[in-house]
PDB file of C-alpha atoms in Angstrom:
ATOM      1  CA  MET A   1      45.380  32.441  -1.520  1.00 41.00           C
ATOM      2  CA  ALA A   2      41.600  32.538  -1.365  1.00 45.00           C
ATOM      3  CA  ALA A   3      40.397  34.784   1.506  1.00 46.00           C
ATOM      4  CA  ARG A   4      38.659  33.033   4.274  1.00 50.00           C
ATOM      5  CA  PHE A   5      35.669  34.659   6.047  1.00 51.00           C
ATOM      6  CA  CYS A   6      37.546  34.279   9.443  1.00 54.00           C
ATOM      7  CA  GLY A   7      40.207  32.302  10.850  1.00 42.00           C
ATOM      8  CA  VAL A   8      40.846  31.815  14.569  1.00 40.00           C
ATOM      9  CA  PHE A   9      39.767  34.718  16.710  1.00 42.00           C
ATOM     10  CA  VAL A  10      37.804  33.041  19.314  1.00 40.00           C
ATOM     11  CA  LEU A  11      36.765  34.147  22.687  1.00 39.00           C
ATOM     12  CA  LEU A  12      34.990  31.468  24.736  1.00 38.00           C
ATOM     13  CA  THR A  13      34.323  32.017  28.308  1.00 37.00           C
ATOM     14  CA  VAL A  14      32.874  28.596  28.974  1.00 38.00           C
ATOM     15  CA  SER A  15      34.208  25.160  28.104  1.00 38.00           C
ATOM     16  CA  LEU A  16      32.879  23.691  24.712  1.00 42.00           C
ATOM     17  CA  SER A  17      31.168  20.771  26.543  1.00 40.00           C
ATOM     18  CA  GLY A  18      29.106  23.261  28.611  1.00 44.00           C
ATOM     19  CA  LEU A  19      28.517  25.450  25.658  1.00 46.00           C
ATOM     20  CA  THR A  20      26.844  22.798  23.388  1.00 48.00           C
ATOM     21  CA  ALA A  21      24.316  22.135  26.094  1.00 48.00           C
ATOM     22  CA  SER A  22      23.045  25.554  26.327  1.00 59.00           C
ATOM     23  CA  ARG A  23      23.785  27.024  22.959  1.00 61.00           C
ATOM     24  CA  PRO A  24      20.725  27.616  20.782  1.00 71.00           C
ATOM     25  CA  ALA A  25      20.432  25.809  17.332  1.00 90.00           C
ATOM     26  CA  VAL A  26      21.966  27.453  14.373  1.00 94.00           C
ATOM     27  CA  ASN A  27      19.243  29.737  12.491  1.00 95.00           C
ATOM     28  CA  GLN A  28      19.556  28.180   9.147  1.00 96.00           C
ATOM     29  CA  GLU A  29      17.173  30.490   7.395  1.00 97.00           C
ATOM     30  CA  LEU A  30      19.108  33.563   8.604  1.00 98.00           C
ATOM     31  CA  SER A  31      22.351  31.765   7.838  1.00 97.00           C
ATOM     32  CA  ASN A  32      21.216  31.281   4.329  1.00 98.00           C
ATOM     33  CA  LEU A  33      20.145  34.980   3.994  1.00 98.00           C
ATOM     34  CA  PHE A  34      23.364  36.310   5.520  1.00 98.00           C
ATOM     35  CA  ASN A  35      25.450  34.043   3.191  1.00 97.00           C
ATOM     36  CA  GLU A  36      23.490  35.588   0.239  1.00 98.00           C
ATOM     37  CA  LEU A  37      24.155  39.149   1.540  1.00 98.00           C
ATOM     38  CA  TRP A  38      27.809  38.262   2.039  1.00 97.00           C
ATOM     39  CA  ARG A  39      28.056  37.128  -1.707  1.00 97.00           C
ATOM     40  CA  LEU A  40      26.238  40.285  -2.676  1.00 98.00           C
ATOM     41  CA  ASP A  41      28.483  42.498  -0.787  1.00 97.00           C
ATOM     42  CA  VAL A  42      30.584  43.986  -3.798  1.00 97.00           C
ATOM     43  CA  ASN A  43      31.912  46.776  -1.439  1.00 97.00           C
ATOM     44  CA  ARG A  44      33.605  44.448   0.873  1.00 96.00           C
ATOM     45  CA  MET A  45      37.371  44.896   0.924  1.00 95.00           C
ATOM     46  CA  THR A  46      39.727  41.814   0.270  1.00 93.00           C
ATOM     47  CA  PRO A  47      42.387  41.041   2.771  1.00 92.00           C
ATOM     48  CA  GLY A  48      45.948  41.007   1.401  1.00 91.00           C
ATOM     49  CA  THR A  49      44.682  43.120  -1.624  1.00 94.00           C
ATOM     50  CA  ASP A  50      42.752  46.165  -0.356  1.00 95.00           C
ATOM     51  CA  TYR A  51      44.019  46.053   3.167  1.00 95.00           C
ATOM     52  CA  THR A  52      46.633  44.253   5.309  1.00 94.00           C
ATOM     53  CA  ILE A  53      46.422  43.500   9.039  1.00 93.00           C
ATOM     54  CA  SER A  54      49.102  42.482  11.378  1.00 90.00           C
ATOM     55  CA  VAL A  55      47.606  40.698  14.313  1.00 86.00           C
ATOM     56  CA  GLN A  56      50.824  40.410  16.392  1.00 91.00           C
ATOM     57  CA  GLY A  57      50.418  39.160  19.994  1.00 86.00           C
ATOM     58  CA  ARG A  58      47.858  37.824  22.432  1.00 86.00           C
ATOM     59  CA  ALA A  59      46.484  40.552  24.566  1.00 91.00           C
ATOM     60  CA  SER A  60      46.598  40.055  28.360  1.00 88.00           C
ATOM     61  CA  TYR A  61      43.631  40.054  30.681  1.00 86.00           C
ATOM     62  CA  VAL A  62      42.407  43.540  31.665  1.00 85.00           C
ATOM     63  CA  THR A  63      39.608  44.378  33.971  1.00 80.00           C
ATOM     64  CA  GLN A  64      36.881  46.731  32.839  1.00 74.00           C
ATOM     65  CA  GLY A  65      37.783  50.298  33.759  1.00 73.00           C
ATOM     66  CA  SER A  66      41.474  49.648  34.002  1.00 77.00           C
ATOM     67  CA  HIS A  67      43.669  52.027  32.057  1.00 79.00           C
ATOM     68  CA  VAL A  68      46.996  50.110  32.706  1.00 82.00           C
ATOM     69  CA  VAL A  69      47.495  47.464  29.966  1.00 86.00           C
ATOM     70  CA  ARG A  70      50.572  45.777  28.507  1.00 90.00           C
ATOM     71  CA  ASP A  71      50.994  46.312  24.748  1.00 92.00           C
ATOM     72  CA  HIS A  72      51.389  42.950  22.870  1.00 91.00           C
ATOM     73  CA  ALA A  73      51.311  44.732  19.495  1.00 92.00           C
ATOM     74  CA  SER A  74      54.071  47.227  18.911  1.00 92.00           C
ATOM     75  CA  LEU A  75      52.794  47.825  15.241  1.00 94.00           C
ATOM     76  CA  PRO A  76      49.270  49.139  14.314  1.00 93.00           C
ATOM     77  CA  LEU A  77      46.700  46.431  13.409  1.00 95.00           C
ATOM     78  CA  PHE A  78      46.199  47.911   9.893  1.00 95.00           C
ATOM     79  CA  SER A  79      49.551  47.988   8.129  1.00 91.00           C
ATOM     80  CA  ASN A  80      47.967  49.397   4.891  1.00 91.00           C
ATOM     81  CA  VAL A  81      44.488  50.143   3.545  1.00 95.00           C
ATOM     82  CA  ASN A  82      43.771  50.985  -0.050  1.00 95.00           C
ATOM     83  CA  GLU A  83      42.357  54.466   0.755  1.00 94.00           C
ATOM     84  CA  SER A  84      41.467  55.272  -2.849  1.00 94.00           C
ATOM     85  CA  LYS A  85      39.036  52.313  -2.840  1.00 94.00           C
ATOM     86  CA  LEU A  86      37.799  53.228   0.511  1.00 92.00           C
ATOM     87  CA  MET A  87      36.988  56.881  -0.518  1.00 91.00           C
ATOM     88  CA  ASN A  88      35.625  55.955  -4.019  1.00 95.00           C
ATOM     89  CA  THR A  89      33.207  53.413  -2.681  1.00 95.00           C
ATOM     90  CA  THR A  90      30.013  55.607  -2.239  1.00 96.00           C
ATOM     91  CA  THR A  91      28.611  54.006   0.952  1.00 97.00           C
ATOM     92  CA  ILE A  92      32.015  54.036   2.658  1.00 96.00           C
ATOM     93  CA  SER A  93      32.792  57.721   1.715  1.00 95.00           C
ATOM     94  CA  GLN A  94      29.335  58.713   2.982  1.00 96.00           C
ATOM     95  CA  PHE A  95      29.842  56.601   6.071  1.00 96.00           C
ATOM     96  CA  THR A  96      33.081  58.318   6.942  1.00 94.00           C
ATOM     97  CA  LYS A  97      31.411  61.728   6.746  1.00 93.00           C
ATOM     98  CA  LEU A  98      29.282  60.652   9.718  1.00 93.00           C
ATOM     99  CA  LEU A  99      31.993  59.626  12.006  1.00 91.00           C
ATOM    100  CA  ASP A 100      32.955  63.187  13.145  1.00 85.00           C
ATOM    101  CA  ASN A 101      29.239  64.189  13.959  1.00 77.00           C
ATOM    102  CA  TYR A 102      29.259  62.723  17.468  1.00 77.00           C
ATOM    103  CA  GLU A 103      30.273  63.733  20.943  1.00 73.00           C
ATOM    104  CA  ARG A 104      32.556  60.819  22.234  1.00 77.00           C
ATOM    105  CA  SER A 105      31.298  61.038  25.809  1.00 72.00           C
ATOM    106  CA  SER A 106      27.829  59.546  26.575  1.00 74.00           C
ATOM    107  CA  GLY A 107      26.236  62.039  28.873  1.00 76.00           C
ATOM    108  CA  VAL A 108      26.983  64.923  26.505  1.00 77.00           C
ATOM    109  CA  ALA A 109      23.845  65.822  24.452  1.00 80.00           C
ATOM    110  CA  GLU A 110      24.322  65.594  20.725  1.00 83.00           C
ATOM    111  CA  ARG A 111      23.629  68.612  18.546  1.00 81.00           C
ATOM    112  CA  VAL A 112      22.535  67.737  15.138  1.00 84.00           C
ATOM    113  CA  THR A 113      23.216  70.274  12.314  1.00 85.00           C
ATOM    114  CA  ALA A 114      21.338  70.686   9.093  1.00 89.00           C
ATOM    115  CA  GLU A 115      24.454  69.615   7.393  1.00 89.00           C
ATOM    116  CA  GLU A 116      24.621  66.429   9.538  1.00 90.00           C
ATOM    117  CA  LEU A 117      21.005  65.629   8.652  1.00 92.00           C
ATOM    118  CA  THR A 118      21.854  65.763   5.056  1.00 94.00           C
ATOM    119  CA  GLU A 119      24.908  63.472   5.569  1.00 94.00           C
ATOM    120  CA  ILE A 120      22.555  61.024   7.247  1.00 95.00           C
ATOM    121  CA  ASN A 121      20.174  61.224   4.278  1.00 96.00           C
ATOM    122  CA  LEU A 122      22.839  60.762   1.644  1.00 97.00           C
ATOM    123  CA  PHE A 123      24.396  57.803   3.547  1.00 97.00           C
ATOM    124  CA  LEU A 124      20.990  56.038   3.845  1.00 98.00           C
ATOM    125  CA  ASP A 125      20.122  56.745   0.156  1.00 98.00           C
ATOM    126  CA  ALA A 126      23.553  55.240  -0.847  1.00 98.00           C
ATOM    127  CA  VAL A 127      22.931  52.115   1.409  1.00 98.00           C
ATOM    128  CA  LEU A 128      19.440  51.671  -0.106  1.00 98.00           C
ATOM    129  CA  GLN A 129      20.852  51.432  -3.714  1.00 98.00           C
ATOM    130  CA  THR A 130      23.169  48.539  -2.713  1.00 98.00           C
ATOM    131  CA  GLU A 131      21.968  44.913  -3.636  1.00 98.00           C
ATOM    132  CA  VAL A 132      22.882  43.977  -0.045  1.00 98.00           C
ATOM    133  CA  MET A 133      20.237  46.269   1.457  1.00 98.00           C
ATOM    134  CA  LYS A 134      17.728  45.668  -1.332  1.00 98.00           C
ATOM    135  CA  ARG A 135      17.849  41.909  -0.550  1.00 98.00           C
ATOM    136  CA  ALA A 136      17.533  42.392   3.172  1.00 98.00           C
ATOM    137  CA  HIS A 137      14.604  44.790   2.452  1.00 98.00           C
ATOM    138  CA  ARG A 138      12.757  42.239   0.324  1.00 98.00           C
ATOM    139  CA  TYR A 139      13.270  39.661   3.150  1.00 98.00           C
ATOM    140  CA  LEU A 140      11.949  41.935   5.764  1.00 98.00           C
ATOM    141  CA  VAL A 141       8.887  42.695   3.425  1.00 98.00           C
ATOM    142  CA  SER A 142       8.253  38.957   3.072  1.00 98.00           C
ATOM    143  CA  LYS A 143       8.168  38.676   6.863  1.00 98.00           C
ATOM    144  CA  GLY A 144       5.761  41.643   7.219  1.00 98.00           C
ATOM    145  CA  LYS A 145       8.305  43.635   9.287  1.00 98.00           C
ATOM    146  CA  SER A 146       8.921  46.377   6.690  1.00 98.00           C
ATOM    147  CA  SER A 147       6.820  48.309   4.117  1.00 98.00           C
ATOM    148  CA  SER A 148       7.620  47.677   0.436  1.00 98.00           C
ATOM    149  CA  ASP A 149       7.577  51.562   0.185  1.00 98.00           C
ATOM    150  CA  LEU A 150      11.219  52.752  -0.039  1.00 97.00           C
ATOM    151  CA  ARG A 151      10.571  56.065   1.771  1.00 97.00           C
ATOM    152  CA  GLN A 152       8.932  54.191   4.717  1.00 98.00           C
ATOM    153  CA  PHE A 153      11.692  51.642   4.766  1.00 98.00           C
ATOM    154  CA  LYS A 154      14.312  54.479   4.754  1.00 98.00           C
ATOM    155  CA  SER A 155      12.568  56.151   7.723  1.00 97.00           C
ATOM    156  CA  GLN A 156      12.470  52.826   9.530  1.00 98.00           C
ATOM    157  CA  LEU A 157      16.204  52.477   9.121  1.00 98.00           C
ATOM    158  CA  ASN A 158      16.615  56.078  10.318  1.00 96.00           C
ATOM    159  CA  LEU A 159      14.535  55.411  13.466  1.00 97.00           C
ATOM    160  CA  ILE A 160      16.573  52.165  14.234  1.00 97.00           C
ATOM    161  CA  TRP A 161      20.087  53.642  13.585  1.00 97.00           C
ATOM    162  CA  PHE A 162      19.891  57.472  13.958  1.00 95.00           C
ATOM    163  CA  HIS A 163      17.142  58.206  16.312  1.00 93.00           C
ATOM    164  CA  LEU A 164      18.780  60.020  19.366  1.00 88.00           C
ATOM    165  CA  TYR A 165      18.034  58.910  22.807  1.00 85.00           C
ATOM    166  CA  HIS A 166      19.136  58.973  26.434  1.00 83.00           C
ATOM    167  CA  ARG A 167      21.922  56.372  27.185  1.00 80.00           C
ATOM    168  CA  GLN A 168      22.681  58.062  30.384  1.00 74.00           C
ATOM    169  CA  ARG A 169      19.460  59.196  32.263  1.00 71.00           C
ATOM    170  CA  THR A 170      21.252  62.403  33.595  1.00 69.00           C
ATOM    171  CA  ALA A 171      21.834  63.828  30.221  1.00 69.00           C
ATOM    172  CA  GLY A 172      20.126  65.065  27.120  1.00 77.00           C
ATOM    173  CA  LEU A 173      19.718  63.050  24.040  1.00 80.00           C
ATOM    174  CA  ASP A 174      23.288  61.640  24.045  1.00 76.00           C
ATOM    175  CA  SER A 175      23.431  58.577  21.809  1.00 85.00           C
ATOM    176  CA  SER A 176      21.973  56.610  18.879  1.00 91.00           C
ATOM    177  CA  GLY A 177      22.536  53.097  17.504  1.00 93.00           C
ATOM    178  CA  PHE A 178      24.879  54.311  14.732  1.00 94.00           C
ATOM    179  CA  GLU A 179      26.996  56.265  17.100  1.00 91.00           C
ATOM    180  CA  HIS A 180      27.350  53.420  19.504  1.00 91.00           C
ATOM    181  CA  VAL A 181      28.089  50.691  17.050  1.00 95.00           C
ATOM    182  CA  PHE A 182      29.965  52.335  14.410  1.00 94.00           C
ATOM    183  CA  VAL A 183      31.678  55.319  16.079  1.00 92.00           C
ATOM    184  CA  GLY A 184      32.041  54.169  19.705  1.00 91.00           C
ATOM    185  CA  GLU A 185      31.549  56.169  22.976  1.00 88.00           C
ATOM    186  CA  THR A 186      32.987  56.609  26.395  1.00 86.00           C
ATOM    187  CA  ARG A 187      31.026  56.245  29.589  1.00 83.00           C
ATOM    188  CA  SER A 188      31.847  58.202  32.903  1.00 79.00           C
ATOM    189  CA  GLY A 189      35.397  59.126  31.444  1.00 80.00           C
ATOM    190  CA  SER A 190      36.466  55.542  32.392  1.00 81.00           C
ATOM    191  CA  GLU A 191      35.373  52.962  29.858  1.00 85.00           C
ATOM    192  CA  ILE A 192      34.803  52.549  26.081  1.00 87.00           C
ATOM    193  CA  VAL A 193      31.308  51.334  24.961  1.00 88.00           C
ATOM    194  CA  GLY A 194      30.249  50.158  21.550  1.00 91.00           C
ATOM    195  CA  PHE A 195      32.874  50.793  18.914  1.00 92.00           C
ATOM    196  CA  HIS A 196      32.433  47.687  16.656  1.00 95.00           C
ATOM    197  CA  ASN A 197      33.590  49.022  13.244  1.00 96.00           C
ATOM    198  CA  TRP A 198      36.801  48.323  11.458  1.00 96.00           C
ATOM    199  CA  ILE A 199      36.749  51.641   9.304  1.00 96.00           C
ATOM    200  CA  GLN A 200      36.503  53.767  12.409  1.00 95.00           C
ATOM    201  CA  PHE A 201      39.176  51.650  14.103  1.00 95.00           C
ATOM    202  CA  TYR A 202      41.603  52.122  11.155  1.00 95.00           C
ATOM    203  CA  LEU A 203      40.936  55.914  10.871  1.00 95.00           C
ATOM    204  CA  GLN A 204      41.385  56.464  14.689  1.00 94.00           C
ATOM    205  CA  GLU A 205      44.492  54.346  14.540  1.00 95.00           C
ATOM    206  CA  LYS A 206      46.016  56.246  11.737  1.00 94.00           C
ATOM    207  CA  ASN A 207      45.286  59.450  13.549  1.00 92.00           C
ATOM    208  CA  SER A 208      47.151  58.081  16.635  1.00 93.00           C
ATOM    209  CA  HIS A 209      43.961  58.206  18.816  1.00 92.00           C
ATOM    210  CA  LEU A 210      43.864  54.459  19.193  1.00 94.00           C
ATOM    211  CA  ASP A 211      46.483  51.895  20.080  1.00 93.00           C
ATOM    212  CA  TYR A 212      45.989  48.302  19.198  1.00 95.00           C
ATOM    213  CA  LYS A 213      47.093  45.944  22.064  1.00 94.00           C
ATOM    214  CA  GLY A 214      46.722  42.464  20.695  1.00 91.00           C
ATOM    215  CA  TYR A 215      44.121  39.832  19.817  1.00 87.00           C
ATOM    216  CA  LYS A 216      41.955  37.865  22.239  1.00 85.00           C
ATOM    217  CA  ALA A 217      41.648  34.110  21.643  1.00 76.00           C
ATOM    218  CA  ARG A 218      41.727  30.732  23.361  1.00 64.00           C
ATOM    219  CA  ASP A 219      45.238  29.111  23.901  1.00 63.00           C
ATOM    220  CA  HIS A 220      45.335  27.004  20.893  1.00 62.00           C
ATOM    221  CA  ASP A 221      44.091  29.593  18.388  1.00 63.00           C
ATOM    222  CA  LEU A 222      46.510  31.563  16.296  1.00 68.00           C
ATOM    223  CA  PRO A 223      45.149  34.637  14.400  1.00 66.00           C
ATOM    224  CA  ASP A 224      45.178  35.036  10.657  1.00 73.00           C
ATOM    225  CA  GLN A 225      45.425  38.061   8.466  1.00 78.00           C
ATOM    226  CA  ASP A 226      42.533  36.751   6.363  1.00 77.00           C
ATOM    227  CA  ASP A 227      40.065  36.897   9.363  1.00 78.00           C
ATOM    228  CA  HIS A 228      36.885  38.756   8.804  1.00 83.00           C
ATOM    229  CA  VAL A 229      35.848  38.845  12.400  1.00 85.00           C
ATOM    230  CA  LEU A 230      38.233  39.749  15.261  1.00 85.00           C
ATOM    231  CA  ASN A 231      38.218  39.889  19.004  1.00 87.00           C
ATOM    232  CA  LEU A 232      40.604  42.525  20.092  1.00 90.00           C
ATOM    233  CA  GLN A 233      41.945  44.792  22.628  1.00 93.00           C
ATOM    234  CA  PHE A 234      42.740  48.501  22.291  1.00 93.00           C
ATOM    235  CA  SER A 235      42.969  51.803  24.001  1.00 92.00           C
ATOM    236  CA  TRP A 236      41.340  54.916  22.574  1.00 91.00           C
ATOM    237  CA  HIS A 237      41.924  58.419  23.948  1.00 89.00           C
ATOM    238  CA  GLY A 238      43.535  56.965  27.029  1.00 87.00           C
ATOM    239  CA  LEU A 239      40.678  54.479  27.887  1.00 91.00           C
ATOM    240  CA  VAL A 240      40.903  50.725  27.431  1.00 90.00           C
ATOM    241  CA  LYS A 241      38.373  48.269  25.728  1.00 89.00           C
ATOM    242  CA  PRO A 242      39.522  44.822  27.350  1.00 89.00           C
ATOM    243  CA  VAL A 243      37.895  42.992  24.552  1.00 87.00           C
ATOM    244  CA  GLY A 244      35.904  44.318  21.544  1.00 89.00           C
ATOM    245  CA  SER A 245      34.649  42.480  18.439  1.00 89.00           C
ATOM    246  CA  ALA A 246      34.127  43.504  14.868  1.00 92.00           C
ATOM    247  CA  PHE A 247      33.902  42.414  11.385  1.00 93.00           C
ATOM    248  CA  ILE A 248      36.916  43.375   9.268  1.00 94.00           C
ATOM    249  CA  GLY A 249      36.763  44.455   5.687  1.00 95.00           C
ATOM    250  CA  THR A 250      32.909  44.238   5.398  1.00 96.00           C
ATOM    251  CA  SER A 251      30.883  47.235   4.045  1.00 97.00           C
ATOM    252  CA  PRO A 252      28.688  49.370   6.236  1.00 98.00           C
ATOM    253  CA  GLU A 253      25.690  48.198   4.385  1.00 98.00           C
ATOM    254  CA  PHE A 254      26.368  44.597   5.144  1.00 98.00           C
ATOM    255  CA  GLU A 255      26.590  45.165   8.834  1.00 98.00           C
ATOM    256  CA  MET A 256      23.613  47.393   8.867  1.00 98.00           C
ATOM    257  CA  ALA A 257      21.630  44.926   6.910  1.00 98.00           C
ATOM    258  CA  ILE A 258      22.269  41.882   9.116  1.00 98.00           C
ATOM    259  CA  PHE A 259      21.701  43.709  12.316  1.00 98.00           C
ATOM    260  CA  THR A 260      18.531  45.471  10.988  1.00 98.00           C
ATOM    261  CA  VAL A 261      17.054  42.038  10.154  1.00 98.00           C
ATOM    262  CA  VAL A 262      17.836  40.538  13.571  1.00 98.00           C
ATOM    263  CA  PHE A 263      16.508  43.702  15.210  1.00 97.00           C
ATOM    264  CA  LEU A 264      13.257  43.725  13.341  1.00 98.00           C
ATOM    265  CA  LEU A 265      12.573  39.920  13.603  1.00 97.00           C
ATOM    266  CA  ASN A 266      12.563  40.057  17.367  1.00 93.00           C
ATOM    267  CA  THR A 267      10.968  42.254  19.988  1.00 91.00           C
ATOM    268  CA  ASP A 268      13.040  41.076  23.068  1.00 93.00           C
ATOM    269  CA  ARG A 269      15.306  43.595  24.656  1.00 94.00           C
ATOM    270  CA  SER A 270      18.143  41.362  24.115  1.00 95.00           C
ATOM    271  CA  THR A 271      18.453  38.932  21.106  1.00 95.00           C
ATOM    272  CA  THR A 272      21.206  36.537  20.114  1.00 95.00           C
ATOM    273  CA  VAL A 273      21.095  34.385  16.954  1.00 96.00           C
ATOM    274  CA  LEU A 274      23.444  31.707  16.103  1.00 95.00           C
ATOM    275  CA  VAL A 275      24.440  31.829  12.374  1.00 95.00           C
ATOM    276  CA  ASN A 276      26.938  30.233  10.082  1.00 93.00           C
ATOM    277  CA  ILE A 277      28.437  32.751   7.589  1.00 92.00           C
ATOM    278  CA  ASP A 278      30.909  31.525   5.139  1.00 85.00           C
ATOM    279  CA  GLN A 279      33.339  29.299   7.176  1.00 79.00           C
ATOM    280  CA  CYS A 280      32.407  30.959  10.553  1.00 82.00           C
ATOM    281  CA  GLN A 281      29.981  30.269  13.315  1.00 86.00           C
ATOM    282  CA  MET A 282      29.115  33.267  15.242  1.00 89.00           C
ATOM    283  CA  GLU A 283      26.464  34.813  17.640  1.00 92.00           C
ATOM    284  CA  LEU A 284      24.902  38.067  16.486  1.00 96.00           C
ATOM    285  CA  VAL A 285      23.954  39.979  19.619  1.00 96.00           C
ATOM    286  CA  VAL A 286      21.391  42.751  19.366  1.00 97.00           C
ATOM    287  CA  ILE A 287      20.100  44.747  22.271  1.00 96.00           C
ATOM    288  CA  ARG A 288      17.247  47.179  21.673  1.00 95.00           C
ATOM    289  CA  HIS A 289      16.714  50.771  23.129  1.00 93.00           C
ATOM    290  CA  GLY A 290      12.996  51.167  22.682  1.00 91.00           C
ATOM    291  CA  ARG A 291      12.215  51.299  18.929  1.00 92.00           C
ATOM    292  CA  SER A 292      15.942  52.035  18.301  1.00 95.00           C
ATOM    293  CA  LEU A 293      19.185  50.041  18.440  1.00 96.00           C
ATOM    294  CA  GLY A 294      21.111  49.979  21.631  1.00 94.00           C
ATOM    295  CA  THR A 295      24.003  47.939  20.497  1.00 95.00           C
ATOM    296  CA  ALA A 296      24.841  45.214  17.957  1.00 96.00           C
ATOM    297  CA  TYR A 297      27.957  43.048  17.422  1.00 95.00           C
ATOM    298  CA  PRO A 298      29.267  39.763  16.244  1.00 92.00           C
ATOM    299  CA  LYS A 299      30.810  37.190  18.798  1.00 86.00           C
ATOM    300  CA  LEU A 300      32.960  34.641  16.968  1.00 81.00           C
ATOM    301  CA  LEU A 301      32.539  30.999  18.235  1.00 80.00           C
ATOM    302  CA  SER A 302      34.477  28.966  15.807  1.00 72.00           C
ATOM    303  CA  SER A 303      36.236  29.467  12.533  1.00 67.00           C
ATOM    304  CA  ASN A 304      37.757  27.567   9.538  1.00 58.00           C
ATOM    305  CA  SER A 305      34.766  25.368   9.499  1.00 57.00           C
ATOM    306  CA  ARG A 306      35.716  23.807  12.946  1.00 56.00           C
ATOM    307  CA  HIS A 307      32.162  23.602  13.959  1.00 55.00           C
ATOM    308  CA  LEU A 308      31.465  21.418  11.015  1.00 59.00           C
ATOM    309  CA  ARG A 309      34.364  19.076  11.978  1.00 53.00           C
ATOM    310  CA  GLN A 310      33.252  18.885  15.626  1.00 50.00           C
ATOM    311  CA  HIS A 311      29.854  17.494  14.467  1.00 48.00           C
ATOM    312  CA  SER A 312      31.279  14.928  12.204  1.00 42.00           C
ATOM    313  CA  HIS A 313      33.222  13.249  14.980  1.00 41.00           C
TER     314      HIS A 313
END
């Protein structure tokens, strides 16, 4: 069966009728670009071949900060992942080396060693060699948002993703865009913030630090193991994330590329763009922290081309 981009993980907090009135128009230029990046993403994992997910039950409502949650998924989300492919993909193997470089708690200053700086460098070098990031770079140069000089573009990526800043005012330099989005953090010992990456999710789940609690979706939506965007609930080191969203199976360079483009095209503190990627309509949310990234995540609106069928009625 041909893998679909995403199926039916949808979390809508407002009715569709109310949504269409206020929803911004689809950004066709970015949709075209991101579909091109999607096709160029040779390091993307194929569902059913490179990994298998088991979505199980619908998660219950949990208030932010609550640690008591019913488990609607007795099995892990990832029933298997082709680890040899994971570790033999250069960008992914370099990416995984970065995951243990961070203090989980925001409010605890990060100490960056020389070895960790080398790992960041090697990761960025690997990402810059991919067709996905080369294409994103050409687009940003055409918009006057990035220098065509590769070294300058690399330092721009470094500033956006790896520059350390204060997420909690009381602390030292305790956070970065990369840490927040790809690794995940805890705040005040009571909640999970960030954590929007499937590879980190899989590795944490495998090491029994994370427990998948079920999917989040509207009543009529049933999840699908071919989905490439999920809304899900999980606990991590005893804390609960009531609803988190992430791409599934995509490469780190694909996620970095699309969020870097959205970040650099806008100067507002918070930006939301509506795009269609493959058969999915989603919002990409990017919040800045000065000249660096505060957070970035996909928010699924409709899948299986449902948004196309709605317009044809």
